[in-house]
Amino acid sequence: ATREAVRELLVVEAEQVEHGGGVKGGTVYGATDEFGFRAQENPVHVHDLHATMLHLLGFDHEKLTYRFAGRDFRLTDVHGRVIPEVIA
């Protein structure tokens, strides 16, 4: 795809973003050990974090892809789930 086609796609996607979505204020999701090294409660993978952020921006993380080496990849790989407990 040309840069102009990508730019047009991004404009269309940006127009579809819902306004007012956000994370619950003051929310603490999970806990770590006393050193902050490992998650002890509600561990979240980086793919889950990405899926949740994309959801808040109005994107479907399962459909958002980028092409690399002739293959479409997802930012959240084949994993990733939206974390509904942190969404307002």
Coordinates of N, CA and C in Angstrom, one line a residue:
A1 N 0.8 -1.2 0.0 CA 0.0 0.0 0.0 C 0.9 1.2 0.0
T2 N 0.4 2.2 -0.7 CA 1.2 3.5 -0.7 C 0.9 4.3 0.6
R3 N 1.8 5.2 0.8 CA 1.7 6.1 2.0 C 0.3 6.8 2.0
E4 N -0.1 7.3 0.8 CA -1.3 8.0 0.8 C -2.5 7.1 1.1
A5 N -2.5 5.8 0.6 CA -3.6 4.9 1.0 C -3.6 4.6 2.5
V6 N -2.4 4.5 3.0 CA -2.3 4.2 4.5 C -2.9 5.4 5.3
R7 N -2.5 6.6 4.8 CA -3.0 7.8 5.5 C -4.5 7.9 5.4
E8 N -5.1 7.6 4.3 CA -6.5 7.6 4.1 C -7.2 6.6 5.0
L9 N -6.6 5.4 5.1 CA -7.1 4.4 6.0 C -7.1 4.8 7.5
L10 N -6.0 5.5 7.9 CA -5.9 6.0 9.3 C -6.9 7.1 9.5
V11 N -7.2 7.9 8.6 CA -8.2 8.9 8.8 C -9.6 8.3 8.9
V12 N -9.9 7.3 8.1 CA -11.2 6.6 8.3 C -11.3 5.9 9.6
E13 N -10.2 5.2 10.1 CA -10.2 4.6 11.3 C -10.3 5.6 12.5
A14 N -9.7 6.7 12.4 CA -9.7 7.8 13.4 C -11.1 8.3 13.5
E15 N -11.8 8.5 12.4 CA -13.2 9.0 12.5 C -14.1 8.0 13.2
Q16 N -13.8 6.7 13.2 CA -14.6 5.7 13.8 C -14.4 5.6 15.3
V17 N -13.3 6.2 15.9 CA -13.0 6.1 17.3 C -14.1 6.7 18.1
E18 N -14.5 5.9 19.1 CA -15.6 6.4 20.0 C -15.0 7.3 21.0
H19 N -15.7 8.4 21.4 CA -15.2 9.3 22.4 C -15.8 9.0 23.7
G20 N -15.0 9.3 24.8 CA -15.5 9.1 26.1 C -15.1 7.8 26.8
G21 N -14.4 6.9 26.0 CA -13.9 5.7 26.6 C -12.7 6.0 27.5
G22 N -12.6 5.2 28.6 CA -11.4 5.4 29.4 C -11.3 4.3 30.5
V23 N -10.3 4.5 31.3 CA -10.0 3.6 32.4 C -10.6 4.2 33.6
K24 N -11.1 3.3 34.5 CA -11.7 3.7 35.8 C -10.6 4.4 36.6
G25 N -10.9 5.6 37.0 CA -9.9 6.4 37.8 C -9.6 5.7 39.1
G26 N -8.3 5.8 39.5 CA -7.9 5.2 40.8 C -7.9 3.7 40.8
T27 N -8.0 3.0 39.7 CA -8.1 1.6 39.7 C -6.7 1.0 39.9
V28 N -6.7 0.0 40.8 CA -5.5 -0.8 41.0 C -5.9 -2.2 40.6
Y29 N -5.2 -2.8 39.6 CA -5.6 -4.1 39.1 C -4.4 -5.0 39.3
G30 N -4.6 -5.9 40.3 CA -3.5 -6.8 40.7 C -2.6 -6.3 41.7
A31 N -1.6 -7.1 42.0 CA -0.6 -6.8 43.0 C 0.7 -7.5 42.7
T32 N 1.8 -6.9 43.2 CA 3.2 -7.5 42.9 C 3.7 -8.0 44.2
D33 N 4.9 -8.7 44.1 CA 5.6 -9.1 45.4 C 6.2 -7.9 46.0
E34 N 6.8 -8.0 47.2 CA 7.3 -6.9 47.9 C 8.3 -6.1 47.2
F35 N 9.0 -6.7 46.2 CA 10.0 -5.9 45.4 C 9.4 -5.3 44.1
G36 N 8.2 -5.7 43.8 CA 7.6 -5.2 42.5 C 8.2 -5.9 41.3
F37 N 8.7 -7.1 41.6 CA 9.4 -7.9 40.5 C 8.4 -8.8 39.8
R38 N 7.5 -9.5 40.5 CA 6.6 -10.4 39.8 C 5.1 -10.1 40.2
A39 N 4.2 -10.3 39.3 CA 2.8 -10.1 39.6 C 2.3 -11.3 40.5
Q40 N 1.6 -11.0 41.5 CA 1.1 -12.0 42.4 C -0.4 -12.2 42.2
E41 N -1.1 -11.1 41.9 CA -2.6 -11.2 41.7 C -2.9 -10.6 40.3
N42 N -3.7 -11.3 39.6 CA -4.2 -10.8 38.3 C -3.0 -10.4 37.3
P43 N -2.1 -11.4 37.0 CA -1.1 -11.0 36.1 C -1.7 -10.8 34.7
V44 N -1.1 -9.8 34.0 CA -1.6 -9.4 32.7 C -0.4 -9.4 31.7
H45 N -0.6 -10.1 30.6 CA 0.4 -10.1 29.6 C 0.4 -8.9 28.8
V46 N 1.5 -8.5 28.2 CA 1.6 -7.3 27.4 C 0.6 -7.3 26.2
H47 N 0.3 -8.5 25.7 CA -0.7 -8.5 24.7 C -2.1 -8.1 25.2
D48 N -2.4 -8.4 26.4 CA -3.7 -8.0 27.1 C -3.7 -6.5 27.2
L49 N -2.6 -5.9 27.6 CA -2.5 -4.5 27.8 C -2.6 -3.8 26.5
H50 N -2.0 -4.3 25.4 CA -2.2 -3.7 24.1 C -3.6 -3.8 23.6
A51 N -4.2 -5.0 23.8 CA -5.6 -5.2 23.4 C -6.5 -4.2 24.1
T52 N -6.3 -4.0 25.4 CA -7.1 -3.1 26.1 C -6.9 -1.6 25.7
M53 N -5.7 -1.2 25.4 CA -5.4 0.1 25.0 C -6.0 0.3 23.6
L54 N -5.9 -0.6 22.7 CA -6.5 -0.5 21.4 C -8.0 -0.4 21.4
H55 N -8.6 -1.2 22.3 CA -10.1 -1.2 22.5 C -10.5 0.2 23.0
L56 N -9.7 0.8 23.9 CA -10.1 2.2 24.4 C -9.9 3.2 23.3
L57 N -9.1 3.0 22.3 CA -8.9 3.9 21.2 C -10.0 3.6 20.1
G58 N -10.8 2.5 20.3 CA -11.8 2.2 19.3 C -11.4 1.2 18.2
F59 N -10.3 0.6 18.4 CA -9.8 -0.4 17.4 C -10.1 -1.8 17.9
D60 N -10.4 -2.7 16.9 CA -10.5 -4.1 17.2 C -9.1 -4.7 17.1
H61 N -8.6 -5.2 18.2 CA -7.2 -5.7 18.1 C -7.0 -6.9 17.3
E62 N -8.1 -7.6 17.0 CA -8.0 -8.8 16.2 C -8.0 -8.5 14.7
K63 N -8.4 -7.3 14.4 CA -8.5 -7.0 12.9 C -7.3 -6.0 12.6
L64 N -6.7 -5.4 13.5 CA -5.6 -4.4 13.3 C -4.3 -5.2 13.0
T65 N -3.8 -5.1 11.8 CA -2.6 -5.9 11.4 C -1.6 -5.0 10.7
Y66 N -0.4 -5.5 10.6 CA 0.6 -4.8 9.9 C 1.3 -5.9 9.1
R67 N 1.8 -5.5 7.9 CA 2.4 -6.5 7.0 C 3.9 -6.5 7.2
F68 N 4.5 -7.6 7.4 CA 6.0 -7.8 7.5 C 6.4 -9.1 6.9
A69 N 7.4 -9.0 6.0 CA 7.9 -10.2 5.4 C 6.8 -10.9 4.6
G70 N 5.9 -10.2 4.0 CA 4.8 -10.8 3.2 C 3.7 -11.4 4.0
R71 N 3.7 -11.2 5.3 CA 2.6 -11.8 6.1 C 2.0 -10.8 7.0
D72 N 0.7 -10.9 7.3 CA 0.0 -9.9 8.2 C 0.2 -10.4 9.6
F73 N 0.6 -9.5 10.5 CA 0.8 -9.7 11.9 C -0.1 -8.9 12.7
R74 N -0.5 -9.3 13.9 CA -1.3 -8.5 14.8 C -0.4 -8.1 15.9
L75 N -0.6 -6.8 16.4 CA 0.1 -6.3 17.5 C 0.0 -7.2 18.8
T76 N -1.2 -7.8 18.9 CA -1.5 -8.7 20.1 C -1.2 -10.1 19.8
D77 N -0.6 -10.4 18.6 CA -0.3 -11.8 18.2 C -1.6 -12.6 18.2
V78 N -1.6 -13.8 18.5 CA -2.8 -14.6 18.5 C -3.4 -14.6 19.9
H79 N -2.7 -13.9 20.8 CA -3.2 -13.8 22.2 C -3.8 -12.5 22.4
G80 N -4.0 -12.1 23.6 CA -4.5 -10.8 23.9 C -6.0 -10.8 24.1
R81 N -6.4 -10.3 25.3 CA -7.8 -10.1 25.5 C -8.0 -8.8 26.2
V82 N -9.1 -8.2 26.0 CA -9.4 -6.9 26.6 C -9.7 -7.1 28.1
I83 N -9.2 -6.3 28.9 CA -9.4 -6.4 30.4 C -10.6 -5.6 30.8
P84 N -11.8 -6.1 30.9 CA -13.0 -5.3 31.1 C -13.0 -4.7 32.5
E85 N -12.3 -5.3 33.5 CA -12.3 -4.8 34.8 C -11.7 -3.4 35.0
V86 N -10.9 -3.0 34.1 CA -10.3 -1.6 34.2 C -11.0 -0.6 33.3
I87 N -11.9 -1.0 32.5 CA -12.6 -0.1 31.6 C -13.8 0.6 32.3
A88 N -13.9 1.9 32.2 CA -15.0 2.6 32.9 C -16.3 2.3 32.2

